[in-house]
Amino acid sequence: MRANLSGTSFPSELRDLLQRRLGELEKQLLKKVSNLEQEKSQLSNATAAYRLKTESTLNALVERISELEKGGGDFKSPEQFKLSLPQRTNYLYGRITKTLPEMYAFTLCMWIKSSASPGVGTPFSYGVPGQANEIVLIEWGHNPIELLINDKVAQLPLEVRDGKWHHICISWTTRDGQWEAYQDGEKLGTGDNLAAWHPIKPGGVIILGQEQDVVGGRFDAGQAFVGELSQVNIWDRVLKPVEIQSIANCSSYLAGNVISWLSSNVEVFGRGAFKRPLEICLEQLPNL
């Protein structure tokens, strides 16, 4: 200031120092603004994801309340029934009336009972246009139970052909294609690289009891499921082990937030296939 007042100019070294300092402050300010914008975007995305998850859970709850108000048809509760497919044919099956959204992870759980040999067949299949084997659970011939995702295969260490009810859960995430397999609440197997980074495609058809060669049809009797199914539920996330254990030991019931086991959601096709009342946890009491 004294230099300016006296009519002299800043020394060049001081001027350069001030310019460098101003440049550094400007960079710091821009970085701070960028970080704040990024945090705002992340917070907005997290809020949107939480809102979608909450809406999905609420929709499943509203659907269940609606079924309870209707009285669940012939069943004490809308989820207390089983689907029976007693013969290995290409015309007995169940069809879920709802479809799946795009998913980057899922858990599929069900109660299953079969003594069929060789292989229990195909309890679950989900096909979409262009890929009939988007999600398939199958045991045919003398092969172990297999999980197919986008026609990629993983063999599961599950054994359910003893004519008793078993609770099984399969979880999968697109991240590295990681999967886990549970039977009666116990984790029996894990793996990865199963259709890694592949999103589950939306808008397909869910068939219980048959493997789809085209979406919704062209069934092969040799791959048909023979036995009984109940409480087939799907979530768009990987369930925690404690959640799976609580369902398997009947300490709680958790309805799927994507597909929930309700009588109104399951259509039955073929003479000989039927839905019957089932209180699975009462049947399991001697084994628990």
CSV table of C-alpha atoms in Angstrom, one decimal:
chain,number,residue,atom,x,y,z
A,1,MET,CA,0.0,0.0,0.0
A,2,ARG,CA,2.8,2.3,0.8
A,3,ALA,CA,4.4,1.5,-2.5
A,4,ASN,CA,1.1,2.3,-4.3
A,5,LEU,CA,0.7,5.5,-2.4
A,6,SER,CA,4.1,6.6,-3.2
A,7,GLY,CA,3.5,5.9,-6.9
A,8,THR,CA,5.9,3.0,-7.1
A,9,SER,CA,4.8,-0.5,-8.3
A,10,PHE,CA,4.9,-3.9,-6.5
A,11,PRO,CA,8.2,-5.8,-6.8
A,12,SER,CA,7.8,-8.5,-9.4
A,13,GLU,CA,8.5,-11.2,-6.9
A,14,LEU,CA,5.6,-10.1,-4.6
A,15,ARG,CA,3.2,-9.7,-7.6
A,16,ASP,CA,4.0,-13.3,-8.7
A,17,LEU,CA,3.6,-14.6,-5.2
A,18,LEU,CA,0.2,-13.0,-4.9
A,19,GLN,CA,-0.9,-14.3,-8.3
A,20,ARG,CA,0.1,-17.9,-7.4
A,21,ARG,CA,-1.7,-17.6,-4.1
A,22,LEU,CA,-4.8,-16.3,-5.8
A,23,GLY,CA,-4.6,-19.2,-8.2
A,24,GLU,CA,-4.3,-21.8,-5.5
A,25,LEU,CA,-7.2,-20.3,-3.6
A,26,GLU,CA,-9.3,-20.4,-6.8
A,27,LYS,CA,-8.5,-24.1,-7.3
A,28,GLN,CA,-9.3,-24.9,-3.7
A,29,LEU,CA,-12.7,-23.0,-4.0
A,30,LEU,CA,-13.5,-24.9,-7.3
A,31,LYS,CA,-12.6,-28.2,-5.7
A,32,LYS,CA,-14.8,-27.5,-2.7
A,33,VAL,CA,-17.7,-26.5,-4.9
A,34,SER,CA,-17.2,-29.7,-6.9
A,35,ASN,CA,-17.1,-31.9,-3.8
A,36,LEU,CA,-20.3,-30.2,-2.5
A,37,GLU,CA,-22.1,-30.9,-5.8
A,38,GLN,CA,-21.0,-34.5,-5.7
A,39,GLU,CA,-22.1,-35.0,-2.1
A,40,LYS,CA,-25.5,-33.4,-3.0
A,41,SER,CA,-25.8,-35.8,-6.0
A,42,GLN,CA,-24.9,-38.9,-3.9
A,43,LEU,CA,-27.4,-37.8,-1.2
A,44,SER,CA,-30.1,-37.4,-3.8
A,45,ASN,CA,-29.4,-40.8,-5.3
A,46,ALA,CA,-29.4,-42.5,-1.8
A,47,THR,CA,-32.7,-40.7,-1.0
A,48,ALA,CA,-34.3,-41.9,-4.2
A,49,ALA,CA,-33.1,-45.5,-3.7
A,50,TYR,CA,-34.5,-45.5,-0.1
A,51,ARG,CA,-37.8,-44.1,-1.4
A,52,LEU,CA,-38.1,-46.8,-4.0
A,53,LYS,CA,-37.3,-49.5,-1.5
A,54,THR,CA,-39.8,-48.1,1.0
A,55,GLU,CA,-42.5,-47.9,-1.7
A,56,SER,CA,-41.8,-51.5,-2.8
A,57,THR,CA,-42.1,-52.7,0.8
A,58,LEU,CA,-45.3,-50.7,1.4
A,59,ASN,CA,-46.8,-52.0,-1.8
A,60,ALA,CA,-46.1,-55.6,-0.7
A,61,LEU,CA,-47.7,-54.8,2.7
A,62,VAL,CA,-50.7,-53.2,1.2
A,63,GLU,CA,-51.2,-56.2,-1.1
A,64,ARG,CA,-51.0,-58.6,1.9
A,65,ILE,CA,-53.5,-56.5,3.9
A,66,SER,CA,-55.9,-56.5,0.9
A,67,GLU,CA,-55.7,-60.3,0.8
A,68,LEU,CA,-56.3,-60.6,4.5
A,69,GLU,CA,-59.4,-58.3,4.2
A,70,LYS,CA,-60.7,-60.6,1.4
A,71,GLY,CA,-60.2,-63.6,3.7
A,72,GLY,CA,-57.6,-65.4,1.6
A,73,GLY,CA,-60.2,-67.4,-0.3
A,74,ASP,CA,-60.4,-71.0,1.1
A,75,PHE,CA,-57.2,-70.5,3.2
A,76,LYS,CA,-56.8,-69.3,6.8
A,77,SER,CA,-54.2,-66.8,5.6
A,78,PRO,CA,-53.4,-65.8,2.0
A,79,GLU,CA,-49.9,-67.4,2.1
A,80,GLN,CA,-51.0,-70.6,3.8
A,81,PHE,CA,-51.4,-72.8,0.8
A,82,LYS,CA,-49.3,-75.1,-1.4
A,83,LEU,CA,-49.1,-75.8,-5.1
A,84,SER,CA,-49.2,-79.6,-5.9
A,85,LEU,CA,-47.9,-81.0,-9.1
A,86,PRO,CA,-48.2,-84.8,-8.7
A,87,GLN,CA,-47.2,-86.0,-12.2
A,88,ARG,CA,-44.3,-85.4,-14.6
A,89,THR,CA,-46.1,-84.0,-17.6
A,90,ASN,CA,-45.8,-80.9,-19.8
A,91,TYR,CA,-49.2,-79.5,-18.9
A,92,LEU,CA,-49.3,-79.3,-15.1
A,93,TYR,CA,-47.8,-76.0,-13.8
A,94,GLY,CA,-48.4,-72.8,-11.9
A,95,ARG,CA,-47.9,-69.3,-13.2
A,96,ILE,CA,-47.2,-66.2,-11.2
A,97,THR,CA,-49.4,-63.4,-12.3
A,98,LYS,CA,-46.8,-60.8,-11.7
A,99,THR,CA,-43.5,-60.2,-13.4
A,100,LEU,CA,-40.0,-59.0,-12.2
A,101,PRO,CA,-38.5,-55.5,-12.5
A,102,GLU,CA,-35.0,-55.0,-13.6
A,103,MET,CA,-32.8,-56.3,-10.7
A,104,TYR,CA,-29.2,-56.2,-9.8
A,105,ALA,CA,-29.6,-58.6,-6.9
A,106,PHE,CA,-32.2,-61.0,-5.7
A,107,THR,CA,-33.1,-63.7,-3.2
A,108,LEU,CA,-35.5,-66.5,-4.1
A,109,CYS,CA,-36.9,-68.6,-1.3
A,110,MET,CA,-39.4,-71.5,-1.2
A,111,TRP,CA,-40.6,-74.5,0.7
A,112,ILE,CA,-40.2,-77.6,-1.4
A,113,LYS,CA,-41.2,-81.2,-1.0
A,114,SER,CA,-40.5,-84.0,-3.5
A,115,SER,CA,-39.4,-87.6,-3.8
A,116,ALA,CA,-39.1,-87.6,-7.6
A,117,SER,CA,-36.4,-89.6,-9.2
A,118,PRO,CA,-34.2,-89.0,-11.1
A,119,GLY,CA,-34.2,-85.3,-10.3
A,120,VAL,CA,-37.0,-83.2,-8.9
A,121,GLY,CA,-37.4,-81.3,-12.2
A,122,THR,CA,-37.9,-77.5,-12.5
A,123,PRO,CA,-39.6,-75.9,-9.5
A,124,PHE,CA,-38.9,-72.3,-10.8
A,125,SER,CA,-38.2,-70.7,-14.1
A,126,TYR,CA,-38.3,-67.1,-15.3
A,127,GLY,CA,-38.1,-66.3,-19.0
A,128,VAL,CA,-37.9,-63.0,-20.9
A,129,PRO,CA,-38.0,-62.2,-24.6
A,130,GLY,CA,-34.7,-63.4,-26.1
A,131,GLN,CA,-33.7,-65.4,-23.0
A,132,ALA,CA,-36.0,-68.2,-21.8
A,133,ASN,CA,-33.4,-69.1,-19.1
A,134,GLU,CA,-33.1,-65.8,-17.4
A,135,ILE,CA,-33.5,-67.4,-13.9
A,136,VAL,CA,-34.0,-71.2,-13.6
A,137,LEU,CA,-33.8,-73.7,-10.7
A,138,ILE,CA,-33.6,-77.2,-12.1
A,139,GLU,CA,-32.6,-80.7,-11.1
A,140,TRP,CA,-32.9,-83.2,-14.0
A,141,GLY,CA,-31.4,-86.7,-14.5
A,142,HIS,CA,-28.7,-87.5,-12.1
A,143,ASN,CA,-27.3,-84.0,-12.1
A,144,PRO,CA,-27.2,-81.8,-8.9
A,145,ILE,CA,-29.6,-78.9,-8.6
A,146,GLU,CA,-28.5,-76.1,-10.9
A,147,LEU,CA,-29.1,-72.4,-10.9
A,148,LEU,CA,-29.2,-70.8,-14.3
A,149,ILE,CA,-28.9,-67.0,-14.8
A,150,ASN,CA,-28.9,-65.7,-18.3
A,151,ASP,CA,-28.2,-69.3,-19.3
A,152,LYS,CA,-25.0,-69.4,-17.2
A,153,VAL,CA,-24.9,-72.4,-14.8
A,154,ALA,CA,-23.8,-72.9,-11.2
A,155,GLN,CA,-24.3,-76.3,-9.4
A,156,LEU,CA,-25.8,-76.1,-5.9
A,157,PRO,CA,-25.1,-78.4,-3.0
A,158,LEU,CA,-28.8,-78.9,-2.1
A,159,GLU,CA,-30.5,-82.3,-1.5
A,160,VAL,CA,-34.3,-82.2,-1.3
A,161,ARG,CA,-35.5,-85.6,-2.8
A,162,ASP,CA,-36.4,-87.3,0.5
A,163,GLY,CA,-40.1,-86.6,0.5
A,164,LYS,CA,-39.9,-84.1,3.3
A,165,TRP,CA,-40.5,-80.4,3.4
A,166,HIS,CA,-37.3,-78.3,3.0
A,167,HIS,CA,-36.8,-74.6,3.0
A,168,ILE,CA,-34.3,-73.4,0.3
A,169,CYS,CA,-33.0,-69.9,-0.5
A,170,ILE,CA,-30.8,-68.8,-3.4
A,171,SER,CA,-29.3,-65.3,-3.4
A,172,TRP,CA,-27.4,-63.7,-6.2
A,173,THR,CA,-25.9,-60.3,-7.0
A,174,THR,CA,-24.6,-59.0,-10.3
A,175,ARG,CA,-21.5,-57.7,-8.6
A,176,ASP,CA,-19.0,-60.4,-9.6
A,177,GLY,CA,-21.9,-62.9,-10.0
A,178,GLN,CA,-21.8,-63.9,-6.4
A,179,TRP,CA,-24.3,-66.5,-5.2
A,180,GLU,CA,-25.3,-68.3,-2.0
A,181,ALA,CA,-27.4,-71.4,-1.4
A,182,TYR,CA,-29.2,-72.2,1.8
A,183,GLN,CA,-31.2,-75.3,2.9
A,184,ASP,CA,-33.2,-75.3,6.1
A,185,GLY,CA,-31.6,-72.1,7.3
A,186,GLU,CA,-28.0,-73.3,6.8
A,187,LYS,CA,-25.7,-71.9,4.2
A,188,LEU,CA,-24.4,-74.9,2.2
A,189,GLY,CA,-22.6,-73.2,-0.7
A,190,THR,CA,-21.3,-70.0,-2.2
A,191,GLY,CA,-19.7,-69.1,-5.5
A,192,ASP,CA,-19.1,-66.2,-8.0
A,193,ASN,CA,-18.7,-65.4,-11.6
A,194,LEU,CA,-22.3,-66.5,-12.4
A,195,ALA,CA,-23.5,-64.1,-15.1
A,196,ALA,CA,-21.4,-61.3,-13.5
A,197,TRP,CA,-22.6,-57.7,-14.2
A,198,HIS,CA,-25.7,-59.0,-15.9
A,199,PRO,CA,-28.9,-57.2,-14.8
A,200,ILE,CA,-32.0,-59.4,-14.5
A,201,LYS,CA,-34.2,-58.3,-17.3
A,202,PRO,CA,-37.8,-57.1,-16.5
A,203,GLY,CA,-41.2,-58.1,-18.0
A,204,GLY,CA,-40.8,-61.8,-18.2
A,205,VAL,CA,-42.9,-64.8,-17.2
A,206,ILE,CA,-42.6,-66.8,-14.0
A,207,ILE,CA,-43.5,-70.5,-14.2
A,208,LEU,CA,-43.6,-72.9,-11.3
A,209,GLY,CA,-43.1,-76.6,-12.3
A,210,GLN,CA,-41.8,-76.3,-15.9
A,211,GLU,CA,-38.7,-75.2,-17.7
A,212,GLN,CA,-39.5,-72.7,-20.5
A,213,ASP,CA,-38.0,-73.2,-23.9
A,214,VAL,CA,-39.8,-70.1,-25.1
A,215,VAL,CA,-41.3,-67.5,-22.9
A,216,GLY,CA,-44.3,-69.0,-21.2
A,217,GLY,CA,-44.3,-72.3,-23.0
A,218,ARG,CA,-42.9,-75.2,-25.0
A,219,PHE,CA,-42.4,-77.3,-21.9
A,220,ASP,CA,-40.6,-80.6,-21.8
A,221,ALA,CA,-42.2,-83.3,-19.6
A,222,GLY,CA,-38.7,-84.7,-18.8
A,223,GLN,CA,-37.8,-81.4,-17.0
A,224,ALA,CA,-41.1,-81.0,-15.1
A,225,PHE,CA,-41.2,-80.7,-11.4
A,226,VAL,CA,-43.0,-83.4,-9.4
A,227,GLY,CA,-43.9,-82.5,-5.8
A,228,GLU,CA,-45.3,-79.6,-3.8
A,229,LEU,CA,-44.2,-75.9,-3.4
A,230,SER,CA,-45.2,-73.3,-0.9
A,231,GLN,CA,-44.2,-69.7,0.0
A,232,VAL,CA,-42.3,-68.9,-3.1
A,233,ASN,CA,-41.0,-65.3,-2.4
A,234,ILE,CA,-38.6,-63.0,-4.2
A,235,TRP,CA,-36.8,-60.0,-2.9
A,236,ASP,CA,-34.7,-57.5,-4.9
A,237,ARG,CA,-31.8,-57.8,-2.5
A,238,VAL,CA,-29.6,-60.3,-0.8
A,239,LEU,CA,-31.3,-61.4,2.4
A,240,LYS,CA,-29.2,-61.5,5.6
A,241,PRO,CA,-28.4,-65.0,7.0
A,242,VAL,CA,-30.4,-64.2,10.1
A,243,GLU,CA,-33.5,-63.4,8.0
A,244,ILE,CA,-33.2,-66.7,6.1
A,245,GLN,CA,-32.8,-68.6,9.3
A,246,SER,CA,-35.8,-67.0,10.9
A,247,ILE,CA,-38.0,-68.0,8.0
A,248,ALA,CA,-36.7,-71.5,7.9
A,249,ASN,CA,-37.2,-72.1,11.6
A,250,CYS,CA,-40.6,-70.6,11.5
A,251,SER,CA,-39.8,-67.8,14.0
A,252,SER,CA,-41.0,-65.2,11.5
A,253,TYR,CA,-42.6,-64.9,8.0
A,254,LEU,CA,-41.1,-62.4,5.6
A,255,ALA,CA,-43.1,-61.8,2.4
A,256,GLY,CA,-41.1,-61.0,-0.8
A,257,ASN,CA,-41.1,-57.3,-1.7
A,258,VAL,CA,-41.0,-58.2,-5.5
A,259,ILE,CA,-43.0,-61.4,-5.6
A,260,SER,CA,-45.0,-62.5,-2.6
A,261,TRP,CA,-46.7,-65.9,-2.1
A,262,LEU,CA,-50.4,-65.0,-2.3
A,263,SER,CA,-53.2,-67.2,-3.6
A,264,SER,CA,-54.3,-64.4,-5.9
A,265,ASN,CA,-50.8,-64.3,-7.5
A,266,VAL,CA,-50.7,-68.0,-8.5
A,267,GLU,CA,-52.7,-69.4,-11.4
A,268,VAL,CA,-52.9,-73.2,-11.8
A,269,PHE,CA,-52.9,-75.0,-15.1
A,270,GLY,CA,-53.6,-78.6,-16.0
A,271,ARG,CA,-56.1,-81.2,-14.7
A,272,GLY,CA,-54.4,-82.7,-11.6
A,273,ALA,CA,-52.6,-79.6,-10.4
A,274,PHE,CA,-54.2,-77.8,-7.5
A,275,LYS,CA,-53.8,-75.4,-4.6
A,276,ARG,CA,-54.6,-76.8,-1.1
A,277,PRO,CA,-54.4,-75.3,2.4
A,278,LEU,CA,-51.1,-75.7,4.1
A,279,GLU,CA,-49.8,-74.4,7.4
A,280,ILE,CA,-46.2,-75.3,6.8
A,281,CYS,CA,-44.9,-74.4,10.2
A,282,LEU,CA,-47.4,-76.7,11.9
A,283,GLU,CA,-46.3,-79.5,9.7
A,284,GLN,CA,-42.7,-78.7,10.5
A,285,LEU,CA,-43.1,-78.6,14.3
A,286,PRO,CA,-41.9,-82.2,14.9
A,287,ASN,CA,-38.7,-81.4,13.0
A,288,LEU,CA,-37.9,-78.0,14.5
